[in-house]
Short mmCIF file of C-alpha atoms (C1' of nucleotides) in Angstrom, two decimals:
data_model
loop_
_atom_site.label_atom_id
_atom_site.label_comp_id
_atom_site.label_asym_id
_atom_site.label_seq_id
_atom_site.Cartn_x
_atom_site.Cartn_y
_atom_site.Cartn_z
CA MET A 1 48.50 -3.23 3.94
CA ALA A 2 49.63 -5.52 6.63
CA ARG A 3 48.71 -8.15 8.89
CA ARG A 4 46.92 -6.08 11.47
CA SER A 5 46.50 -7.11 15.39
CA ARG A 6 43.61 -8.90 17.01
CA GLU A 7 42.06 -5.60 18.38
CA ASP A 8 42.30 -3.89 15.18
CA THR A 9 40.82 -6.71 13.48
CA ALA A 10 37.64 -7.07 15.69
CA ARG A 11 37.36 -3.17 15.78
CA THR A 12 37.40 -3.18 11.79
CA ARG A 13 34.67 -5.36 12.20
CA GLN A 14 32.20 -3.92 14.19
CA GLN A 15 33.09 -0.49 12.21
CA VAL A 16 31.87 -2.66 8.50
CA LEU A 17 28.98 -4.15 10.80
CA ASP A 18 27.94 -0.39 11.92
CA ALA A 19 28.33 0.93 8.86
CA ALA A 20 26.53 -2.10 7.36
CA ALA A 21 23.76 -1.42 9.74
CA ALA A 22 23.48 2.29 9.04
CA LEU A 23 23.42 2.27 5.18
CA PHE A 24 21.18 -1.15 5.11
CA ARG A 25 18.58 0.23 6.97
CA ALA A 26 18.88 3.77 5.14
CA ARG A 27 19.08 2.61 1.48
CA GLY A 28 17.75 -1.20 1.82
CA VAL A 29 19.72 -4.35 0.80
CA HIS A 30 20.29 -4.19 -2.75
CA GLY A 31 20.54 -0.03 -2.60
CA VAL A 32 24.00 -0.65 -0.82
CA SER A 33 27.23 -2.79 -2.36
CA ILE A 34 29.64 -3.90 -0.47
CA THR A 35 32.18 -1.45 -2.19
CA GLU A 36 30.02 1.54 -0.12
CA VAL A 37 29.93 -0.67 2.84
CA MET A 38 33.66 -0.74 3.21
CA ALA A 39 34.32 2.30 1.91
CA ALA A 40 32.24 3.34 4.88
CA ALA A 41 34.16 1.63 7.53
CA GLY A 42 37.11 3.33 6.12
CA LEU A 43 38.51 0.53 3.74
CA THR A 44 38.33 -0.84 0.48
CA HIS A 45 36.54 -3.79 -0.97
CA GLY A 46 38.84 -6.66 -1.16
CA GLY A 47 39.18 -7.12 2.63
CA PHE A 48 35.56 -7.92 3.02
CA TYR A 49 36.02 -11.38 2.41
CA LYS A 50 38.52 -11.48 5.44
CA HIS A 51 35.67 -10.57 7.68
CA PHE A 52 32.28 -12.25 6.16
CA SER A 53 32.07 -15.12 3.68
CA SER A 54 29.04 -13.11 1.54
CA LYS A 55 26.49 -10.19 1.48
CA GLU A 56 23.94 -12.47 2.98
CA GLU A 57 25.86 -13.31 5.92
CA LEU A 58 26.72 -9.54 6.29
CA CYS A 59 23.14 -9.13 5.76
CA ALA A 60 22.56 -11.22 8.68
CA ALA A 61 25.24 -9.83 10.85
CA ALA A 62 24.19 -6.35 10.73
CA ILE A 63 20.80 -7.42 11.14
CA GLU A 64 21.75 -8.74 14.44
CA HIS A 65 23.54 -5.52 15.20
CA ALA A 66 21.02 -3.57 14.37
CA SER A 67 18.68 -4.90 16.32
CA ARG A 68 20.58 -4.26 19.63
CA GLY A 69 20.89 -1.02 18.79
CA THR A 70 17.00 -0.45 18.23
CA ALA A 71 16.23 -2.42 21.46
CA ALA A 72 18.84 -0.38 23.61
CA GLU A 73 17.98 2.84 22.14
CA LEU A 74 14.02 2.16 22.22
CA ARG A 75 14.66 1.25 25.77
CA LYS A 76 16.39 4.94 26.87
CA ARG A 77 13.62 6.63 25.14
CA MET A 78 10.53 4.79 26.98
CA THR A 79 10.76 6.63 30.03
CA ALA A 80 7.41 6.09 31.61
CA PRO A 81 5.35 2.19 31.15
CA GLY A 82 2.74 2.02 29.45
CA ALA A 83 1.63 1.68 25.37
CA ALA A 84 1.70 5.79 24.90
CA ALA A 85 5.30 6.02 26.00
CA PHE A 86 6.06 3.33 23.05
CA ALA A 87 3.78 4.44 21.10
CA LYS A 88 5.44 8.65 21.64
CA ALA A 89 9.13 7.04 21.07
CA TYR A 90 9.04 4.99 18.42
CA LEU A 91 6.09 6.78 16.24
CA SER A 92 8.48 10.15 16.04
CA LYS A 93 8.94 12.26 12.98
CA LEU A 94 12.62 12.20 14.13
CA HIS A 95 12.46 8.56 13.87
CA ARG A 96 10.99 8.39 10.44
CA ALA A 97 13.98 10.72 9.14
CA SER A 98 16.57 8.60 10.55
CA PRO A 99 15.69 5.42 9.97
CA ASP A 100 19.81 4.80 9.34
CA LYS A 101 19.95 4.77 13.29
CA GLY A 102 16.08 3.55 13.64
CA CYS A 103 14.20 0.50 13.77
CA VAL A 104 16.02 -2.24 12.29
CA VAL A 105 12.21 -4.49 12.21
CA ALA A 106 10.83 -1.18 10.22
CA ALA A 107 13.35 -0.12 7.94
CA LEU A 108 14.36 -3.74 6.26
CA ALA A 109 10.97 -5.56 6.45
CA GLY A 110 10.94 -5.77 2.96
CA ASP A 111 13.86 -6.67 2.37
CA ALA A 112 13.51 -9.47 4.33
CA VAL A 113 10.78 -11.25 2.60
CA HIS A 114 12.91 -11.89 0.09
CA ALA A 115 15.80 -12.21 1.86
CA ALA A 116 17.71 -16.13 2.07
CA PRO A 117 17.04 -18.29 5.19
CA GLU A 118 20.08 -16.55 6.89
CA PRO A 119 18.73 -13.22 7.62
CA ARG A 120 15.56 -14.15 7.18
CA ALA A 121 16.27 -15.90 10.71
CA ALA A 122 18.05 -12.72 11.31
CA PHE A 123 15.14 -10.42 10.53
CA GLY A 124 13.30 -13.02 12.69
CA ASP A 125 15.24 -13.00 15.73
CA ALA A 126 14.49 -8.99 15.63
CA VAL A 127 10.99 -9.00 15.57
CA ARG A 128 11.04 -11.46 18.41
CA GLU A 129 13.13 -8.64 20.61
CA LEU A 130 10.90 -5.92 19.47
CA ALA A 131 7.74 -8.26 20.45
CA ALA A 132 9.08 -9.12 23.50
CA LEU A 133 10.21 -5.32 24.68
CA ILE A 134 7.25 -4.07 23.76
CA GLN A 135 4.85 -6.59 26.13
CA ASP A 136 8.00 -6.02 28.77
CA GLN A 137 6.61 -1.88 28.08
CA LEU A 138 2.74 -3.24 28.23
CA GLY A 139 2.45 -5.20 31.32
CA PRO A 140 3.29 -8.86 33.16
CA ALA A 141 3.78 -11.40 30.96
CA ARG A 142 0.13 -12.67 30.66
CA PRO A 143 -1.36 -13.69 26.72
CA ALA A 144 -4.07 -10.65 26.77
CA VAL A 145 -0.81 -8.79 26.80
CA ARG A 146 1.35 -10.37 24.43
CA ARG A 147 -1.60 -10.22 22.16
CA ARG A 148 -1.77 -6.59 22.66
CA ALA A 149 1.84 -6.42 22.29
CA LEU A 150 2.25 -7.95 18.70
CA ALA A 151 -0.78 -5.68 17.32
CA ASN A 152 0.73 -2.58 18.44
CA LEU A 153 4.09 -4.12 16.91
CA ALA A 154 2.16 -4.39 13.72
CA THR A 155 0.69 -1.03 14.22
CA ALA A 156 3.89 0.51 15.13
CA VAL A 157 5.94 -0.84 11.78
CA GLY A 158 3.20 -0.60 9.63
CA ALA A 159 2.48 3.38 10.30
CA MET A 160 6.14 3.91 10.52
CA ILE A 161 7.22 1.65 6.72
CA LEU A 162 3.61 3.73 5.25
CA SER A 163 4.63 6.90 7.08
CA ARG A 164 8.42 6.52 5.08
CA ALA A 165 6.84 5.04 1.57
CA VAL A 166 4.25 8.09 1.48
CA ALA A 167 5.47 10.97 -0.55
CA ASP A 168 2.66 13.17 0.38
CA GLY A 169 4.03 15.03 4.05
CA ALA A 170 0.25 15.33 5.44
CA LEU A 171 -0.18 11.89 4.56
CA SER A 172 2.57 10.71 6.31
CA ASP A 173 1.78 12.99 9.34
CA GLU A 174 -1.87 11.50 9.79
CA LEU A 175 -0.88 7.93 9.74
CA LEU A 176 1.81 8.42 12.38
CA GLU A 177 -0.60 10.52 14.30
CA ALA A 178 -3.64 7.81 14.22
CA ALA A 179 -1.38 4.95 14.78
CA ALA A 180 -0.02 6.69 17.47
CA ALA A 181 -3.92 7.91 18.48
CA GLN A 182 -4.82 4.49 18.39
CA MET A 183 -1.92 2.64 20.55
CA SER A 184 -2.46 5.53 23.53
CA GLU A 185 -6.51 3.95 23.91
CA MET B 1 7.17 -10.63 -35.94
CA ALA B 2 5.34 -7.83 -37.68
CA ARG B 3 3.12 -4.79 -36.69
CA ARG B 4 0.12 -5.69 -34.55
CA SER B 5 -3.30 -4.10 -34.88
CA ARG B 6 -4.42 -1.48 -32.54
CA GLU B 7 -6.19 -4.06 -29.73
CA ASP B 8 -3.44 -6.72 -30.02
CA THR B 9 -0.70 -3.98 -28.47
CA ALA B 10 -4.16 -2.96 -25.97
CA ARG B 11 -3.99 -6.46 -25.03
CA THR B 12 -0.08 -7.19 -25.25
CA ARG B 13 -0.18 -3.78 -23.13
CA GLN B 14 -2.51 -5.26 -20.25
CA GLN B 15 -1.00 -8.84 -20.07
CA VAL B 16 2.61 -6.99 -19.44
CA LEU B 17 0.59 -5.19 -16.92
CA ASP B 18 -0.97 -8.32 -14.99
CA ALA B 19 2.54 -9.95 -15.62
CA ALA B 20 4.60 -7.13 -13.55
CA ALA B 21 1.77 -6.36 -11.29
CA ALA B 22 2.09 -10.16 -10.15
CA LEU B 23 5.87 -10.57 -10.39
CA PHE B 24 6.40 -7.56 -8.54
CA ARG B 25 4.32 -8.56 -5.21
CA ALA B 26 5.51 -11.97 -5.45
CA ARG B 27 9.16 -10.79 -5.70
CA GLY B 28 9.99 -7.35 -5.57
CA VAL B 29 10.25 -4.91 -8.12
CA HIS B 30 14.44 -5.36 -8.15
CA GLY B 31 13.56 -9.35 -7.82
CA VAL B 32 12.26 -9.45 -10.87
CA SER B 33 13.86 -9.12 -14.67
CA ILE B 34 11.97 -6.80 -17.30
CA THR B 35 13.29 -10.42 -19.62
CA GLU B 36 11.05 -12.44 -17.21
CA VAL B 37 8.14 -9.75 -16.85
CA MET B 38 7.98 -10.41 -21.34
CA ALA B 39 8.42 -13.67 -20.78
CA ALA B 40 5.29 -14.40 -18.52
CA ALA B 41 3.61 -12.12 -20.69
CA GLY B 42 4.34 -14.54 -23.34
CA LEU B 43 7.16 -12.08 -25.59
CA THR B 44 10.90 -11.52 -25.38
CA HIS B 45 11.93 -8.54 -23.88
CA GLY B 46 13.16 -6.66 -26.91
CA GLY B 47 9.68 -5.07 -27.39
CA PHE B 48 9.02 -3.82 -24.05
CA TYR B 49 10.04 -0.43 -24.80
CA LYS B 50 7.56 -0.48 -27.60
CA HIS B 51 5.15 -0.15 -24.29
CA PHE B 52 6.98 1.10 -21.60
CA SER B 53 10.03 3.80 -21.35
CA SER B 54 12.04 2.49 -18.65
CA LYS B 55 11.15 -0.22 -15.84
CA GLU B 56 10.54 2.24 -13.12
CA GLU B 57 7.50 3.62 -15.45
CA LEU B 58 6.16 -0.12 -15.83
CA CYS B 59 6.42 -0.20 -12.30
CA ALA B 60 4.77 2.91 -11.53
CA ALA B 61 2.18 1.73 -14.02
CA ALA B 62 2.08 -1.87 -12.32
CA ILE B 63 1.06 -0.46 -8.78
CA GLU B 64 -1.35 1.74 -10.37
CA HIS B 65 -2.81 -1.37 -12.16
CA ALA B 66 -2.97 -3.69 -9.20
CA SER B 67 -4.06 -0.92 -6.82
CA ARG B 68 -7.23 -1.05 -8.65
CA GLY B 69 -7.14 -5.22 -8.97
CA THR B 70 -6.74 -4.69 -5.03
CA ALA B 71 -8.71 -2.62 -4.36
CA ALA B 72 -12.17 -4.36 -6.10
CA GLU B 73 -10.83 -7.50 -4.91
CA LEU B 74 -11.01 -6.30 -0.64
CA ARG B 75 -14.77 -5.05 -1.76
CA LYS B 76 -15.59 -8.29 -3.43
CA ARG B 77 -14.26 -10.39 -0.09
CA MET B 78 -16.06 -7.37 2.37
CA THR B 79 -19.82 -8.67 2.83
CA ALA B 80 -20.84 -7.37 6.03
CA PRO B 81 -20.16 -3.66 6.97
CA GLY B 82 -17.17 -3.23 10.21
CA ALA B 83 -13.83 -3.32 10.96
CA ALA B 84 -13.83 -7.00 11.89
CA ALA B 85 -14.84 -7.70 7.99
CA PHE B 86 -12.37 -5.72 7.05
CA ALA B 87 -9.60 -7.93 9.43
CA LYS B 88 -11.25 -10.98 8.52
CA ALA B 89 -10.90 -10.47 4.84
CA TYR B 90 -7.60 -8.40 4.72
CA LEU B 91 -5.37 -10.54 7.33
CA SER B 92 -6.17 -14.19 6.07
CA LYS B 93 -3.49 -17.29 5.52
CA LEU B 94 -4.75 -16.81 1.90
CA HIS B 95 -3.79 -13.26 1.41
CA ARG B 96 -0.24 -14.05 3.41
CA ALA B 97 0.07 -16.51 1.60
CA SER B 98 -0.47 -15.18 -2.33
CA PRO B 99 1.33 -11.76 -2.56
CA ASP B 100 1.56 -11.48 -6.30
CA LYS B 101 -2.56 -11.77 -6.04
CA GLY B 102 -2.98 -9.36 -2.90
CA CYS B 103 -2.74 -5.97 -1.40
CA VAL B 104 -0.42 -3.77 -3.37
CA VAL B 105 0.69 -1.77 -0.40
CA ALA B 106 1.52 -4.71 1.71
CA ALA B 107 3.48 -6.41 -1.05
CA LEU B 108 5.18 -3.07 -2.43
CA ALA B 109 5.93 -1.01 0.93
CA GLY B 110 8.96 -2.08 0.74
CA ASP B 111 10.52 -0.79 -2.58
CA ALA B 112 8.19 2.24 -2.76
CA VAL B 113 10.64 3.71 0.04
CA HIS B 114 13.46 3.39 -2.06
CA ALA B 115 11.82 4.39 -5.34
CA ALA B 116 11.77 7.16 -7.95
CA PRO B 117 9.32 9.93 -7.91
CA GLU B 118 6.76 8.30 -10.27
CA PRO B 119 6.35 4.67 -8.86
CA ARG B 120 6.47 6.37 -5.13
CA ALA B 121 3.70 8.74 -6.43
CA ALA B 122 1.94 5.72 -7.65
CA PHE B 123 2.07 4.13 -4.43
CA GLY B 124 1.16 6.79 -2.10
CA ASP B 125 -1.74 6.63 -4.77
CA ALA B 126 -2.37 2.72 -3.45
CA VAL B 127 -2.01 3.78 0.38
CA ARG B 128 -5.15 7.19 -0.10
CA GLU B 129 -7.15 4.50 -2.25
CA LEU B 130 -6.91 1.86 0.26
CA ALA B 131 -7.36 4.32 3.95
CA ALA B 132 -10.31 5.46 1.28
CA LEU B 133 -11.79 1.94 1.20
CA ILE B 134 -11.34 1.23 4.90
CA GLN B 135 -12.93 4.70 5.82
CA ASP B 136 -16.33 3.44 3.46
CA GLN B 137 -16.01 0.07 5.42
CA LEU B 138 -16.00 1.56 8.83
CA GLY B 139 -18.84 4.41 8.44
CA PRO B 140 -19.48 7.84 7.59
CA ALA B 141 -16.56 10.08 6.88
CA ARG B 142 -16.14 11.76 10.14
CA PRO B 143 -12.50 13.03 11.72
CA ALA B 144 -12.21 10.01 14.24
CA VAL B 145 -13.35 7.51 11.41
CA ARG B 146 -11.02 8.71 8.79
CA ARG B 147 -8.34 8.21 11.93
CA ARG B 148 -9.94 4.62 12.92
CA ALA B 149 -9.45 3.87 9.11
CA LEU B 150 -5.56 4.92 9.23
CA ALA B 151 -4.57 3.29 12.19
CA ASN B 152 -6.46 0.12 10.83
CA LEU B 153 -4.56 0.00 7.77
CA ALA B 154 -1.52 0.24 9.72
CA THR B 155 -2.34 -2.46 11.55
CA ALA B 156 -3.36 -4.31 8.87
CA VAL B 157 -0.31 -3.54 6.61
CA GLY B 158 2.16 -3.81 8.97
CA ALA B 159 0.91 -7.30 10.57
CA MET B 160 0.83 -8.72 6.55
CA ILE B 161 4.16 -7.43 5.95
CA LEU B 162 5.24 -9.01 9.33
CA SER B 163 4.07 -12.09 8.80
CA ARG B 164 5.44 -12.60 5.60
CA ALA B 165 8.75 -11.47 6.46
CA VAL B 166 8.91 -13.80 9.86
CA ALA B 167 9.88 -17.04 8.51
CA ASP B 168 8.74 -19.09 12.31
CA GLY B 169 5.08 -19.87 11.16
CA ALA B 170 4.10 -19.67 14.98
CA LEU B 171 4.45 -16.37 15.31
CA SER B 172 3.40 -15.14 11.54
CA ASP B 173 0.24 -17.05 13.17
CA GLU B 174 0.24 -15.16 16.01
CA LEU B 175 0.86 -11.84 14.34
CA LEU B 176 -2.03 -11.81 12.16
CA GLU B 177 -4.42 -13.24 14.67
CA ALA B 178 -3.62 -10.02 17.12
CA ALA B 179 -3.76 -7.75 14.67
CA ALA B 180 -7.43 -9.36 13.62
CA ALA B 181 -8.40 -9.71 17.71
CA GLN B 182 -7.35 -5.62 17.70
CA MET B 183 -8.86 -4.15 15.06
CA SER B 184 -12.05 -5.79 16.01
CA GLU B 185 -12.56 -4.99 19.42
"C1'" DT C 1 64.75 -11.77 25.10
"C1'" DG C 2 66.28 -12.80 21.14
"C1'" DT C 3 65.57 -15.22 16.45
"C1'" DA C 4 63.07 -17.11 12.05
"C1'" DC C 5 58.98 -17.95 9.59
"C1'" DA C 6 54.30 -18.43 9.08
"C1'" DT C 7 50.15 -15.88 9.07
"C1'" DC C 8 46.82 -13.51 7.41
"C1'" DA C 9 44.33 -8.20 7.38
"C1'" DG C 10 44.16 -5.24 4.11
"C1'" DT C 11 45.05 -3.61 -1.01
"C1'" DG C 12 43.52 -2.93 -5.88
"C1'" DA C 13 43.29 -5.42 -10.07
"C1'" DA C 14 40.03 -8.61 -12.55
"C1'" DC C 15 36.73 -11.88 -13.37
"C1'" DG C 16 32.11 -13.46 -14.69
"C1'" DC C 17 26.98 -12.66 -15.10
"C1'" DG C 18 22.68 -10.22 -15.02
"C1'" DC C 19 20.62 -6.32 -15.74
"C1'" DG C 20 18.15 -2.53 -18.55
"C1'" DT C 21 18.49 -0.87 -22.51
"C1'" DT C 22 19.62 0.11 -27.39
"C1'" DC C 23 19.43 -1.33 -32.49
"C1'" DA C 24 19.14 -3.35 -37.30
"C1'" DC C 25 15.99 -5.68 -39.16
"C1'" DT C 26 10.97 -8.33 -39.92
"C1'" DG C 27 6.42 -7.61 -41.94
"C1'" DA C 28 1.43 -7.35 -41.27
"C1'" DT C 29 -1.26 -3.29 -40.14
"C1'" DG C 30 -2.45 1.77 -41.54
"C1'" DT C 31 -3.47 5.10 -44.20
"C1'" DA C 32 -2.97 8.81 -48.20
"C1'" DC C 33 -4.41 8.90 -52.84
"C1'" DT D 1 -12.12 -0.39 -53.62
"C1'" DG D 2 -7.76 -0.80 -55.08
"C1'" DT D 3 -3.00 0.11 -54.72
"C1'" DA D 4 1.83 1.72 -53.11
"C1'" DC D 5 3.79 3.36 -49.18
"C1'" DA D 6 4.51 4.58 -44.36
"C1'" DT D 7 4.32 3.09 -39.34
"C1'" DC D 8 5.77 0.43 -35.77
"C1'" DA D 9 4.88 -4.25 -32.46
"C1'" DG D 10 7.66 -7.12 -31.74
"C1'" DT D 11 12.73 -10.38 -32.34
"C1'" DG D 12 17.30 -11.68 -30.85
"C1'" DA D 13 21.92 -10.19 -30.88
"C1'" DA D 14 24.50 -6.49 -28.65
"C1'" DC D 15 26.11 -2.87 -25.47
"C1'" DG D 16 27.85 -1.02 -21.31
"C1'" DC D 17 27.98 -1.16 -16.25
"C1'" DG D 18 27.41 -2.19 -11.75
"C1'" DC D 19 27.34 -6.17 -8.34
"C1'" DG D 20 29.82 -9.86 -6.12
"C1'" DT D 21 33.38 -12.67 -5.59
"C1'" DT D 22 38.42 -14.14 -6.36
"C1'" DC D 23 43.06 -13.68 -6.42
"C1'" DA D 24 48.45 -12.65 -5.98
"C1'" DC D 25 50.68 -9.71 -3.29
"C1'" DT D 26 52.40 -6.98 0.55
"C1'" DG D 27 54.18 -6.56 5.11
"C1'" DA D 28 53.52 -5.92 10.07
"C1'" DT D 29 51.11 -9.45 13.44
"C1'" DG D 30 52.07 -13.94 16.01
"C1'" DT D 31 54.15 -17.96 17.35
"C1'" DA D 32 58.06 -21.34 17.27
"C1'" DC D 33 62.46 -22.30 19.46
#
DNA sequence: TGTACATCAGTGAACGCGCGTTCACTGATGTAC
DNA sequence: TGTACATCAGTGAACGCGCGTTCACTGATGTAC
């Protein structure tokens, strides 16, 4: 193929990011090859390095990209204020079933621990963004609210990760419900 | 090398399991090769298949092995009854710093989501065992206690995973403290 | 506005590497008599 | 209890495969005049 216009190049980059953000969340970073990401974006693998210098750099960019999407989606789903509305929006069975479109923190926490500094830093930013979002949802920026927001973040993310990891559907449901109940108290 | 006695064979298997349980928890299942596991057990890689039929089978066995260790260690560290004692034992900085000796559920939740049925089932059993342990710690086997145990499990595991994944030490500490405070309420 | 040339996004073959797995071999252990 | 033989835990070389990455090439886009 031949050289593309600037608009095409920018559009391609976004398509690669969209594909990577979805595939990485669905199957984990190491579970998806660059060839698969490029194919999902409608391209062949060779052109990848015209957009990113390495898989790690893509990973970091994809986490950042997904984080913006996660936050926007969550804000849209939380119509009322308070912890119960967050719990309902976050701990749904729909969210559990669609990691590719869901919270990047829950989907990639396991990968982030062992990731290179760049994607790790991007993951840290995503955690901070989600914490801030929950804090806004719970109330004014006071220390007690901050603490409750972080605890609810841990509960929500932990429940989502475990409910996805466990094969037994009944236990999986129980985990979501117990976490939602505690957060809504 | 030559054939070994039954006692030697059994001892070797345990050493491989010990090594795998520690290495998998420290660096993730896909971050550790069979050669590394065998070397950590003092052997070469070729003999691996005399003990396990595949890496997946080792993974399942290592999760089961680690789960027993996790439960025993945790019971030992919880001297008093109640949620606060669990929070203190589980959400410590020592635990955060030593995933190789720590809770297998927190260490391998990210891997379990994408794992084969066999290790996934072993992970589910580990979750059930940890949930039962927390429930015992909280009180008699009533539905409300069960629910609280599952919520505390999600909070503790989520906080530990996130505190390890986040590079920023201050945020990492804050997560552990916020989760411990909420669980001790 | 038109022309000549440099740029570079995308292609597809190729590379090097590490991994899980297999295999022929060794020789002490376990077993049958 | 002793002997002959089969078993099999462990070794280390080798395999096949998929992955991340590189590279020569193409030809439309962007730029300089």
